[in-house]
Amino acid sequence: MKGTVVATWIKTMENLHGEELVNEAKRESSWNTGLMITPLMNIEDDMAHDLVNTVAAKANTSVSELWQKIGQENINSFSEWFPSYFDGRRLHNFLEMMDTVHKQLTEMIPGANPPRIIPDIPEEDTLRLTYRSKRGMFDYFLGLLKGSGVYFDKDIKVNELSRDTSSEQQELVVDVIFPEPIKTSKTFSFNKLLSLGIFKSIESKLGLAVTVTTTIIGFILAGTDSQLWLPPALGLLNGGIGYLVMKGLFKPFGLLNQELDEVGDMNLSNTISVDSGDEFEEVFEKINKIKARVREDILFLKGGTDDMYNFTGELVDLTGDMKRVSDNIAVVVDEVAQGATEQAEETENSAYIVDNNVREIENLVETGSQSKEQLEAAVTSIKESAGEVKQVNQMINDIKEAFGDVNDRGIQLSHQVEEIMEIVDTVSEIAEQTNLLSLNATIEAARSSGDSRGFAVVADEIRDLADDSHKAGEEIRHNLESFTREVQALVDGISSQFSNLEESNKALDKVTAANQESTENIEDASEQVMEIVDNLRNETQKISEVIEKLNSLAAIAEENSASSQEMSASVSDYADKIKEMTDYIQQTEKLVENFQESLTDYST
């Protein structure tokens, strides 16, 4: 398909459904969004149809309805792009030339296969159009007819006669009925009468007319006796008859002069059909062919100049955009050149600063290496201290266990003293019972006879022994209670010290654990510090390599600065050339416009 036609379709769809929807359809369909359409471009049918189908789907309308709307609205778009095809033209002339226009618009596109729109005028008010195309875009064609009627303000009727989609060249035949006659026909009855169906030349008709009339008049005058005035009368009569016959036969000359005047006025739009039965038919037919041929050439020139004018206008806009872009590029290049110079200076300064920083880092690495050795010694000392703390902790644990044994034995001793006191209590009770028994014995001895005196003495001794036993038991009890209190005090003291020792042991355990954790953390930190020192050493080496590259970059930056300055000069030259090209294009546009104005004198 011709690029101009597809561009017109796209513009029409943008007018119908908005530019945003059409752009979305371009992205979603197989359309190349970066395509710049030129007049002679050949665009694939599938890509154009896919775009229209996608727009129809997004606009919630049928494809058939959209094609009819495109056809109807395209008339307005075509009139803007090709005003020469529309200005000063009548609708039937416009439709009759469509087949020629299609061929002219596409003949410069390789492989183009435009549709045929073959006109015929079967009746004075009817234009029969036969649309043939392998694409079968019948809805689009019907939309074009409807839009044409609206554009030219003609109340036409379109009757579909036949539709054939079975063959490769699909065909649609319609009759376009106009409210007034569209065909100019002129019949010259006198010329037809003298032709008798066999005489086509003017000479033969003139000879026939003079011969017949002279013969008839001769027979009429043959019965008279006026011999003197007969010859002059016949001469005058023949001359008059010849004049009248010639005037009748050459009546089409008036129409011919009118046609020549119209051609002289560059009006080639009318086609006249003459029915005279003589050579005038051939003359007018040749004039019609000449006018048709000239019409085709003028149409081609008009269409080409319209196409050239519009494309030149777009080219002017494009060169304007290019000039603005080149101006922006020139500004950017100047900024880049200035930036490149500053970058070269900053690169040198950065290389100098980085070099100093590397030296400081190297000093830090050296100091870090010494600190690493000191830290390793400190870690070793901390590990040894941690081992000694563990040993002290173990000794305290042993003392704690010994104190535990003493505490247990003190408790056992306290229990044994309690058992001894129970024995002493038993002895005291026995002494009291013995004392009571000796008292009873003394009483009984006093009641008895003198033979019982010895028994009384024994009873007294037993009582004395019981008293002594009681006193001894009390004293033992008293001593055991004192001993028990001392033992209890010792046990309490040992228990108190054991508790303190146990708390101290717990605290020492915590200290030992914390010391161990700190030792491990310090060891980890030491390893990290050593790793950092090693990394610093490696990074220092890498930074040294970076410094070398920075020095290289500084040299490159200086070269870039020089190149940017050269580029700035080139861009300035490019901008001047674009301005010069814009001037030439504007001059071309003016020439095309003048050519268009000169072609408006031709009415096709």
Coordinates of C-alpha atoms in Angstrom, one line a residue:
M1 CA 0.0 0.0 0.0
K2 CA 1.1 3.5 -0.7
G3 CA 2.6 5.3 2.3
T4 CA 0.5 8.4 1.7
V5 CA -2.8 6.4 1.8
V6 CA -1.8 4.5 5.0
A7 CA -0.7 7.8 6.6
T8 CA -4.1 9.2 5.8
W9 CA -5.8 6.2 7.4
I10 CA -3.8 6.7 10.5
K11 CA -4.7 10.4 10.6
T12 CA -8.4 9.6 10.1
M13 CA -8.4 7.1 13.0
E14 CA -6.6 9.6 15.2
N15 CA -9.4 12.1 14.4
L16 CA -12.1 9.5 15.1
H17 CA -10.7 7.8 18.3
G18 CA -7.8 9.9 19.5
E19 CA -4.1 9.8 19.0
E20 CA -3.5 8.0 22.4
L21 CA -5.7 5.0 21.4
V22 CA -4.1 4.7 18.0
N23 CA -0.6 4.9 19.5
E24 CA -1.6 2.1 22.0
A25 CA -2.9 0.1 19.0
K26 CA 0.5 0.6 17.2
R27 CA 2.3 -0.8 20.2
E28 CA 0.0 -3.8 20.6
S29 CA -0.2 -4.7 16.9
S30 CA 2.5 -5.7 14.4
W31 CA 3.0 -2.1 13.4
N32 CA 6.5 -0.7 13.6
T33 CA 6.3 2.2 16.0
G34 CA 9.5 3.7 14.8
L35 CA 8.4 3.8 11.2
M36 CA 8.5 7.2 9.4
I37 CA 6.1 7.1 6.5
T38 CA 7.2 8.6 3.2
P39 CA 5.0 9.2 0.1
L40 CA 6.7 6.5 -2.0
M41 CA 6.9 3.9 0.7
N42 CA 5.3 0.6 0.2
I43 CA 3.7 -0.7 3.4
E44 CA 2.7 -4.3 3.9
D45 CA -1.0 -5.0 3.7
D46 CA -1.0 -7.3 6.8
M47 CA 0.6 -4.6 9.0
A48 CA -1.9 -1.9 8.0
H49 CA -4.9 -4.3 8.4
D50 CA -3.6 -5.5 11.7
L51 CA -3.4 -1.9 12.9
V52 CA -7.0 -1.2 11.8
N53 CA -8.3 -4.4 13.5
T54 CA -6.5 -3.5 16.7
V55 CA -8.0 0.0 16.7
A56 CA -11.5 -1.4 16.1
A57 CA -11.1 -3.8 19.0
K58 CA -9.9 -1.1 21.4
A59 CA -12.7 1.3 20.2
N60 CA -15.4 -1.4 20.7
T61 CA -16.6 -1.2 17.1
S62 CA -16.7 -3.7 14.2
V63 CA -14.0 -3.7 11.6
S64 CA -16.6 -3.2 8.9
E65 CA -18.0 -0.1 10.5
L66 CA -14.5 1.3 11.2
W67 CA -13.5 0.8 7.5
Q68 CA -16.7 2.6 6.4
K69 CA -15.9 5.5 8.8
I70 CA -12.3 5.6 7.6
G71 CA -13.5 5.7 4.0
Q72 CA -16.0 8.5 4.7
E73 CA -13.6 10.6 6.8
N74 CA -10.6 9.9 4.5
I75 CA -12.2 12.2 1.9
N76 CA -11.6 15.1 4.2
S77 CA -8.0 13.9 4.9
F78 CA -7.4 13.4 1.2
S79 CA -8.7 16.8 0.4
E80 CA -6.2 18.3 2.8
W81 CA -3.3 16.3 1.4
F82 CA -4.4 16.5 -2.3
P83 CA -6.4 19.7 -2.6
S84 CA -5.8 19.7 -6.4
Y85 CA -8.0 16.7 -6.8
F86 CA -11.0 18.5 -5.2
D87 CA -10.8 22.2 -5.9
G88 CA -13.3 23.4 -8.5
R89 CA -14.3 19.8 -9.3
R90 CA -17.8 18.2 -9.6
L91 CA -18.5 14.9 -7.9
H92 CA -19.0 12.8 -11.0
N93 CA -15.7 14.1 -12.4
F94 CA -14.0 13.3 -9.2
L95 CA -15.3 9.7 -9.2
E96 CA -14.6 9.2 -12.8
M97 CA -10.9 10.1 -12.4
M98 CA -10.4 7.8 -9.3
D99 CA -9.1 4.9 -11.4
T100 CA -6.5 7.2 -13.1
V101 CA -5.5 8.7 -9.7
H102 CA -4.9 5.3 -8.2
K103 CA -2.7 4.3 -11.0
Q104 CA -0.7 7.5 -10.9
L105 CA -0.2 7.4 -7.2
T106 CA 1.1 3.9 -7.2
E107 CA 3.0 3.6 -10.4
M108 CA 6.3 4.6 -8.8
I109 CA 6.0 2.0 -6.0
P110 CA 7.5 -1.3 -7.0
G111 CA 5.1 -4.2 -6.7
A112 CA 2.1 -1.9 -6.0
N113 CA -1.3 -3.4 -7.0
P114 CA -3.9 -0.6 -6.7
P115 CA -7.6 -1.3 -6.9
R116 CA -9.5 -0.5 -10.1
I117 CA -12.5 1.8 -10.1
I118 CA -13.8 1.6 -13.6
P119 CA -16.4 4.2 -14.5
D120 CA -19.3 3.9 -17.0
I121 CA -22.3 6.1 -17.7
P122 CA -25.2 3.8 -18.7
E123 CA -27.7 6.6 -18.2
E124 CA -27.6 10.4 -18.1
D125 CA -28.0 10.6 -14.3
T126 CA -26.1 7.3 -13.4
L127 CA -22.5 6.6 -12.9
R128 CA -21.7 2.9 -12.7
L129 CA -18.5 2.1 -10.8
T130 CA -16.8 -1.4 -10.9
Y131 CA -14.5 -1.8 -8.0
R132 CA -11.9 -4.6 -8.4
S133 CA -9.2 -5.4 -5.9
K134 CA -7.5 -8.5 -4.5
R135 CA -7.9 -6.9 -1.0
G136 CA -11.7 -6.7 -1.3
M137 CA -12.1 -3.6 0.8
F138 CA -15.7 -3.1 -0.1
D139 CA -16.7 -1.3 3.2
Y140 CA -13.9 1.2 2.7
F141 CA -15.0 1.9 -0.9
L142 CA -18.6 2.4 0.1
G143 CA -17.4 4.8 2.9
L144 CA -15.4 6.7 0.3
L145 CA -18.6 7.1 -1.9
K146 CA -20.6 8.3 1.1
G147 CA -17.9 10.7 2.2
S148 CA -17.6 12.1 -1.4
G149 CA -21.3 12.9 -1.5
V150 CA -21.0 14.8 1.8
Y151 CA -17.9 16.6 0.7
F152 CA -19.3 17.8 -2.7
D153 CA -22.8 18.3 -1.1
K154 CA -24.5 16.0 -3.5
D155 CA -27.6 14.0 -2.5
I156 CA -26.6 10.7 -4.3
K157 CA -27.9 7.2 -4.0
V158 CA -25.7 4.2 -4.1
N159 CA -27.3 1.0 -5.3
E160 CA -25.2 -2.2 -5.0
L161 CA -25.7 -4.3 -8.2
S162 CA -23.3 -7.3 -7.5
R163 CA -20.6 -8.5 -5.2
D164 CA -18.1 -11.3 -6.2
T165 CA -15.6 -12.6 -3.6
S166 CA -14.9 -15.9 -5.2
S167 CA -12.1 -14.9 -7.6
E168 CA -8.7 -13.5 -6.8
Q169 CA -9.8 -10.1 -8.0
Q170 CA -12.8 -9.4 -5.9
E171 CA -15.4 -7.2 -7.5
L172 CA -18.2 -4.9 -6.4
V173 CA -20.5 -3.1 -8.9
V174 CA -22.6 -0.1 -7.8
D175 CA -24.7 2.5 -9.5
V176 CA -24.3 6.1 -8.2
I177 CA -27.5 8.0 -9.1
F178 CA -27.2 11.8 -9.3
P179 CA -30.0 14.3 -8.9
E180 CA -29.1 15.8 -12.3
P181 CA -27.7 14.6 -15.6
I182 CA -24.0 14.1 -15.6
K183 CA -23.5 13.3 -19.3
T184 CA -23.6 15.9 -22.1
S185 CA -24.9 14.4 -25.3
K186 CA -25.7 16.4 -28.5
T187 CA -27.6 14.9 -31.5
F188 CA -27.5 16.7 -34.9
S189 CA -30.6 15.3 -36.7
F190 CA -29.9 17.0 -40.1
N191 CA -26.4 15.4 -40.3
K192 CA -27.9 12.0 -39.3
L193 CA -30.6 12.4 -41.9
L194 CA -28.2 13.0 -44.7
S195 CA -25.9 10.2 -43.7
L196 CA -28.6 7.7 -44.7
G197 CA -26.7 5.2 -42.6
I198 CA -23.9 4.9 -45.1
F199 CA -22.5 8.4 -45.8
K200 CA -19.9 9.5 -43.2
S201 CA -18.1 12.3 -45.0
I202 CA -19.3 15.9 -45.2
E203 CA -18.5 16.1 -48.9
S204 CA -20.7 13.1 -49.7
K205 CA -23.6 14.6 -47.7
L206 CA -23.2 17.9 -49.4
G207 CA -23.1 16.3 -52.8
L208 CA -26.1 14.2 -52.0
A209 CA -28.1 17.2 -50.7
V210 CA -27.3 19.4 -53.7
T211 CA -28.0 16.6 -56.2
V212 CA -31.3 15.7 -54.7
T213 CA -32.6 19.3 -54.3
T214 CA -31.4 20.3 -57.7
T215 CA -33.0 17.3 -59.3
I216 CA -36.3 18.0 -57.6
I217 CA -36.3 21.7 -58.6
G218 CA -35.2 20.8 -62.1
F219 CA -38.2 18.6 -62.5
I220 CA -40.4 21.3 -61.1
L221 CA -39.1 23.9 -63.5
A222 CA -38.9 21.6 -66.5
G223 CA -42.6 22.4 -67.4
T224 CA -42.1 26.1 -67.7
D225 CA -41.1 28.0 -70.9
S226 CA -38.9 30.6 -69.3
Q227 CA -35.6 29.8 -70.9
L228 CA -33.9 33.1 -70.1
W229 CA -34.1 33.3 -66.3
L230 CA -33.8 29.5 -65.7
P231 CA -30.0 29.3 -65.6
P232 CA -29.6 32.2 -63.2
A233 CA -32.3 30.9 -61.1
L234 CA -30.7 27.4 -61.0
G235 CA -27.4 29.0 -60.1
L236 CA -28.9 31.0 -57.3
L237 CA -30.9 28.1 -56.2
N238 CA -27.9 25.8 -56.1
G239 CA -25.9 28.3 -54.2
G240 CA -28.6 28.9 -51.6
I241 CA -29.2 25.2 -51.2
G242 CA -25.5 24.6 -50.9
Y243 CA -25.3 27.4 -48.3
L244 CA -28.2 26.0 -46.3
V245 CA -26.9 22.4 -46.5
M246 CA -23.4 23.5 -45.5
K247 CA -24.8 25.5 -42.6
G248 CA -26.8 22.5 -41.4
L249 CA -23.9 20.1 -41.9
F250 CA -21.4 22.3 -40.2
K251 CA -23.6 23.1 -37.2
P252 CA -21.4 20.9 -35.0
F253 CA -18.6 23.5 -35.7
G254 CA -20.3 25.7 -33.1
L255 CA -20.0 23.0 -30.5
L256 CA -16.5 22.3 -31.7
N257 CA -15.5 26.0 -31.3
Q258 CA -17.1 25.9 -27.8
E259 CA -15.0 22.9 -26.9
L260 CA -11.8 24.6 -28.3
D261 CA -12.6 27.7 -26.2
E262 CA -13.0 25.5 -23.1
V263 CA -9.7 23.9 -23.9
G264 CA -8.2 27.3 -24.5
D265 CA -9.5 28.3 -21.0
M266 CA -7.8 25.1 -19.7
N267 CA -11.2 23.6 -18.8
L268 CA -10.8 19.9 -19.5
S269 CA -13.5 18.6 -17.2
N270 CA -16.4 18.1 -19.7
T271 CA -16.8 15.1 -22.0
I272 CA -19.3 15.6 -24.8
S273 CA -20.8 12.8 -26.8
V274 CA -21.8 13.8 -30.4
D275 CA -24.3 11.8 -32.5
S276 CA -24.0 13.2 -36.1
G277 CA -23.4 10.1 -38.2
D278 CA -20.4 11.8 -39.8
E279 CA -16.7 12.8 -39.3
F280 CA -17.7 15.2 -36.4
E281 CA -18.2 12.1 -34.2
E282 CA -14.6 11.1 -34.8
V283 CA -13.4 14.7 -34.3
F284 CA -15.2 15.0 -30.9
E285 CA -14.1 11.5 -29.9
K286 CA -10.5 12.5 -30.6
I287 CA -10.9 15.7 -28.7
N288 CA -12.3 13.7 -25.8
K289 CA -9.3 11.4 -25.9
I290 CA -6.9 14.4 -26.1
K291 CA -8.7 16.0 -23.1
A292 CA -8.6 12.7 -21.2
R293 CA -4.8 12.3 -21.9
V294 CA -4.1 15.9 -20.9
R295 CA -6.4 15.4 -17.8
E296 CA -4.3 12.4 -16.8
D297 CA -1.1 14.3 -17.1
I298 CA -2.5 17.4 -15.3
L299 CA -3.8 15.1 -12.6
F300 CA -0.4 13.5 -12.2
L301 CA 1.2 16.8 -12.0
K302 CA -1.3 18.1 -9.5
G303 CA -1.2 15.0 -7.3
G304 CA 2.6 15.0 -7.5
T305 CA 2.9 18.6 -6.5
D306 CA 0.4 18.2 -3.7
D307 CA 2.4 15.2 -2.5
M308 CA 5.7 17.1 -2.9
Y309 CA 4.3 20.2 -1.2
N310 CA 3.0 18.3 1.9
F311 CA 6.2 16.2 2.1
T312 CA 8.3 19.3 1.7
G313 CA 6.3 20.9 4.5
E314 CA 7.0 17.9 6.7
L315 CA 10.6 18.0 5.6
V316 CA 10.8 21.7 6.6
D317 CA 9.4 20.8 10.0
L318 CA 11.9 17.9 10.3
T319 CA 14.8 20.1 9.4
G320 CA 13.6 22.6 12.0
D321 CA 13.6 19.9 14.6
M322 CA 17.0 18.8 13.3
K323 CA 18.3 22.4 13.7
R324 CA 17.0 22.6 17.2
V325 CA 18.6 19.2 18.0
S326 CA 21.8 20.3 16.4
D327 CA 21.8 23.5 18.4
N328 CA 21.2 21.5 21.6
I329 CA 24.0 19.1 20.6
A330 CA 26.3 22.1 20.0
V331 CA 25.5 23.4 23.5
V332 CA 26.0 19.9 24.9
V333 CA 29.2 19.4 23.0
D334 CA 30.5 22.8 24.3
E335 CA 29.6 21.7 27.8
V336 CA 31.2 18.3 27.2
A337 CA 34.4 20.1 26.0
Q338 CA 34.4 22.3 29.0
G339 CA 33.6 19.3 31.2
A340 CA 36.4 17.3 29.6
T341 CA 38.9 20.0 30.3
E342 CA 37.7 20.3 33.9
Q343 CA 37.7 16.5 34.1
A344 CA 41.3 16.4 32.9
E345 CA 42.3 18.9 35.6
E346 CA 40.3 17.1 38.2
T347 CA 41.7 13.8 37.2
E348 CA 45.2 15.0 37.7
N349 CA 44.3 16.5 41.1
S350 CA 42.5 13.3 42.0
A351 CA 45.6 11.2 41.0
Y352 CA 47.7 13.5 43.2
I353 CA 45.3 13.3 46.1
V354 CA 44.9 9.5 45.8
D355 CA 48.7 9.1 45.6
N356 CA 49.1 11.0 48.9
N357 CA 46.3 9.0 50.4
V358 CA 48.1 5.8 49.3
R359 CA 51.2 6.9 51.1
E360 CA 49.2 7.6 54.2
I361 CA 47.5 4.2 53.9
E362 CA 50.9 2.6 53.5
N363 CA 52.0 4.2 56.8
L364 CA 48.8 3.0 58.4
V365 CA 49.5 -0.4 57.1
E366 CA 53.0 -0.3 58.6
T367 CA 51.6 0.9 61.9
G368 CA 48.9 -1.7 61.7
S369 CA 51.5 -4.4 61.2
Q370 CA 53.3 -3.3 64.3
S371 CA 50.0 -3.1 66.2
K372 CA 49.2 -6.5 64.9
E373 CA 52.3 -8.0 66.5
Q374 CA 51.6 -6.2 69.8
L375 CA 48.0 -7.3 69.7
E376 CA 49.1 -10.9 69.1
A377 CA 51.4 -10.7 72.2
A378 CA 48.5 -9.2 74.2
V379 CA 46.2 -12.0 73.0
T380 CA 48.8 -14.6 74.1
S381 CA 49.1 -12.9 77.5
I382 CA 45.3 -12.8 77.9
K383 CA 45.1 -16.4 77.0
E384 CA 47.7 -17.3 79.7
S385 CA 45.9 -15.1 82.3
A386 CA 42.7 -16.9 81.4
G387 CA 44.4 -20.2 82.1
E388 CA 45.6 -19.0 85.5
V389 CA 42.1 -17.7 86.3
K390 CA 40.8 -21.2 85.5
Q391 CA 43.4 -22.7 87.8
V392 CA 42.4 -20.4 90.7
N393 CA 38.8 -21.1 90.0
Q394 CA 39.6 -24.9 90.3
M395 CA 41.5 -24.3 93.6
I396 CA 38.5 -22.4 95.0
N397 CA 36.3 -25.2 93.9
D398 CA 38.5 -27.6 95.8
I399 CA 38.4 -25.4 98.9
K400 CA 34.7 -25.1 98.5
E401 CA 34.4 -28.9 98.5
A402 CA 36.7 -29.1 101.6
F403 CA 34.5 -26.6 103.4
G404 CA 31.5 -28.6 102.4
D405 CA 33.1 -31.7 104.1
V406 CA 33.8 -29.7 107.3
N407 CA 30.3 -28.3 107.3
D408 CA 28.9 -31.8 106.9
R409 CA 31.1 -33.2 109.8
G410 CA 30.1 -30.3 112.1
I411 CA 26.5 -31.1 111.5
Q412 CA 27.2 -34.7 112.2
L413 CA 29.1 -33.7 115.5
S414 CA 26.1 -31.6 116.5
H415 CA 23.9 -34.6 116.0
Q416 CA 26.2 -36.8 118.1
V417 CA 26.2 -34.2 121.0
E418 CA 22.5 -34.2 120.9
E419 CA 22.6 -38.0 121.2
I420 CA 25.0 -37.7 124.2
M421 CA 22.7 -35.2 125.9
E422 CA 19.9 -37.7 125.5
I423 CA 22.1 -40.3 127.3
V424 CA 22.9 -37.7 130.0
D425 CA 19.2 -37.0 130.4
T426 CA 18.7 -40.7 130.8
V427 CA 21.4 -40.9 133.5
S428 CA 19.9 -37.9 135.3
E429 CA 16.5 -39.7 135.3
I430 CA 18.2 -42.9 136.6
A431 CA 19.9 -40.8 139.4
E432 CA 16.5 -39.3 140.4
Q433 CA 14.9 -42.7 140.4
T434 CA 17.8 -44.1 142.5
N435 CA 17.6 -41.1 144.9
L436 CA 13.9 -41.7 145.2
L437 CA 14.5 -45.4 145.8
S438 CA 17.1 -44.7 148.5
L439 CA 14.7 -42.3 150.2
N440 CA 12.1 -45.0 150.3
A441 CA 14.7 -47.5 151.6
T442 CA 15.6 -45.1 154.4
I443 CA 12.0 -44.7 155.4
E444 CA 11.5 -48.4 155.4
A445 CA 14.7 -48.9 157.4
A446 CA 13.5 -46.5 160.0
R447 CA 10.3 -48.4 160.4
S448 CA 12.2 -51.7 160.7
S449 CA 14.1 -53.0 163.5
G450 CA 17.6 -52.4 164.4
D451 CA 18.6 -55.2 162.1
S452 CA 17.8 -53.0 159.2
R453 CA 20.3 -50.3 160.2
G454 CA 22.9 -51.6 157.7
F455 CA 20.4 -51.4 155.0
A456 CA 19.8 -47.8 155.9
V457 CA 23.5 -47.0 155.6
V458 CA 23.5 -48.6 152.1
A459 CA 20.5 -46.6 151.2
D460 CA 22.2 -43.4 152.3
E461 CA 25.2 -44.2 150.2
I462 CA 23.0 -45.0 147.3
R463 CA 21.3 -41.7 147.7
D464 CA 24.7 -39.9 147.9
L465 CA 25.7 -41.7 144.8
A466 CA 22.5 -40.7 143.1
D467 CA 23.1 -37.1 144.1
D468 CA 26.6 -37.2 142.8
S469 CA 25.3 -38.9 139.6
H470 CA 22.7 -36.2 139.2
K471 CA 25.2 -33.4 139.8
A472 CA 27.6 -35.0 137.4
G473 CA 24.9 -35.4 134.8
E474 CA 23.9 -31.8 135.2
E475 CA 27.5 -30.7 134.8
I476 CA 27.9 -32.9 131.8
R477 CA 24.7 -31.5 130.4
H478 CA 25.8 -28.0 131.0
N479 CA 29.2 -28.7 129.4
L480 CA 27.5 -30.5 126.4
E481 CA 25.2 -27.5 125.9
S482 CA 28.1 -25.1 125.9
F483 CA 29.9 -27.5 123.5
T484 CA 26.8 -27.8 121.4
R485 CA 26.6 -24.0 121.2
E486 CA 30.2 -23.7 120.2
V487 CA 29.8 -26.5 117.6
Q488 CA 26.6 -24.8 116.3
A489 CA 28.5 -21.5 116.1
L490 CA 31.3 -23.2 114.3
V491 CA 28.8 -24.9 111.9
D492 CA 27.0 -21.6 111.3
G493 CA 30.4 -19.8 110.6
I494 CA 31.4 -22.6 108.3
S495 CA 28.0 -22.4 106.6
S496 CA 28.3 -18.7 106.2
Q497 CA 31.8 -18.9 104.9
F498 CA 30.7 -21.8 102.6
S499 CA 27.9 -19.6 101.2
N500 CA 30.3 -16.7 100.7
L501 CA 32.8 -19.1 99.1
E502 CA 30.1 -20.5 96.9
E503 CA 29.0 -16.9 95.8
S504 CA 32.6 -16.0 95.2
N505 CA 33.0 -19.2 93.2
K506 CA 29.9 -18.3 91.1
A507 CA 31.2 -14.8 90.6
L508 CA 34.6 -16.2 89.6
D509 CA 32.9 -18.6 87.3
K510 CA 31.2 -15.6 85.6
V511 CA 34.4 -13.7 85.5
T512 CA 36.1 -16.8 84.1
A513 CA 33.4 -17.2 81.4
A514 CA 33.4 -13.5 80.6
N515 CA 37.2 -13.6 80.5
Q516 CA 37.0 -16.5 78.2
E517 CA 34.5 -14.8 75.9
S518 CA 36.5 -11.6 75.9
T519 CA 39.6 -13.6 75.1
E520 CA 37.7 -15.2 72.2
N521 CA 36.4 -11.8 71.0
I522 CA 39.8 -10.2 71.3
E523 CA 41.2 -13.2 69.4
D524 CA 38.5 -12.7 66.7
A525 CA 39.1 -9.0 66.7
S526 CA 42.8 -9.6 66.4
E527 CA 42.2 -11.9 63.4
Q528 CA 39.9 -9.3 61.8
V529 CA 42.5 -6.6 62.4
M530 CA 45.2 -8.8 60.9
E531 CA 42.8 -9.5 58.0
I532 CA 42.1 -5.7 57.6
V533 CA 45.8 -5.0 57.6
D534 CA 46.3 -7.6 54.9
N535 CA 43.3 -6.2 53.0
L536 CA 44.7 -2.7 53.3
R537 CA 48.0 -3.9 52.0
N538 CA 46.2 -5.5 49.0
E539 CA 44.0 -2.5 48.5
T540 CA 47.0 -0.2 48.6
Q541 CA 48.5 -2.2 45.8
K542 CA 45.2 -2.0 43.8
I543 CA 45.0 1.8 44.5
S544 CA 48.5 2.1 43.2
E545 CA 47.3 0.4 40.0
V546 CA 44.3 2.8 40.0
I547 CA 46.7 5.8 40.2
E548 CA 48.4 4.5 37.1
K549 CA 45.0 4.3 35.4
L550 CA 44.0 7.7 36.6
N551 CA 47.2 9.1 35.1
S552 CA 46.2 7.3 31.9
L553 CA 42.7 8.7 32.2
A554 CA 44.1 12.2 32.7
A555 CA 45.9 11.8 29.4
I556 CA 42.7 10.5 27.7
A557 CA 40.7 13.3 29.2
E558 CA 43.1 15.8 27.6
E559 CA 42.6 14.0 24.3
N560 CA 38.8 14.0 24.8
S561 CA 38.9 17.7 25.5
A562 CA 40.7 18.3 22.2
S563 CA 38.3 15.9 20.4
S564 CA 35.3 17.7 22.0
Q565 CA 36.5 21.0 20.8
E566 CA 36.9 19.6 17.3
M567 CA 33.4 18.0 17.6
S568 CA 32.0 21.3 18.7
A569 CA 33.4 22.9 15.6
S570 CA 32.0 20.1 13.4
V571 CA 28.5 20.4 15.0
S572 CA 28.6 24.1 14.4
D573 CA 29.4 23.4 10.7
Y574 CA 26.6 20.8 10.7
A575 CA 24.1 23.3 12.1
D576 CA 25.1 25.8 9.4
K577 CA 24.6 23.1 6.8
I578 CA 21.2 22.2 8.2
K579 CA 20.2 25.9 8.1
E580 CA 21.4 26.1 4.5
M581 CA 19.5 22.9 3.7
T582 CA 16.4 24.4 5.4
D583 CA 16.7 27.5 3.2
Y584 CA 16.9 25.3 0.1
I585 CA 13.9 23.2 1.2
Q586 CA 11.9 26.4 1.8
Q587 CA 12.8 27.6 -1.6
T588 CA 11.7 24.3 -3.0
E589 CA 8.5 24.6 -1.1
K590 CA 7.9 28.0 -2.6
L591 CA 8.6 26.7 -6.1
V592 CA 6.2 23.8 -5.5
E593 CA 3.6 26.3 -4.2
N594 CA 4.0 28.5 -7.3
F595 CA 3.8 25.4 -9.5
Q596 CA 0.5 24.5 -7.7
E597 CA -0.9 27.9 -8.4
S598 CA 0.0 27.6 -12.0
L599 CA -1.8 24.2 -12.2
T600 CA -4.9 25.6 -10.7
D601 CA -5.6 27.2 -14.1
Y602 CA -6.3 23.7 -15.5
S603 CA -9.8 22.4 -14.7
T604 CA -9.8 18.7 -14.9

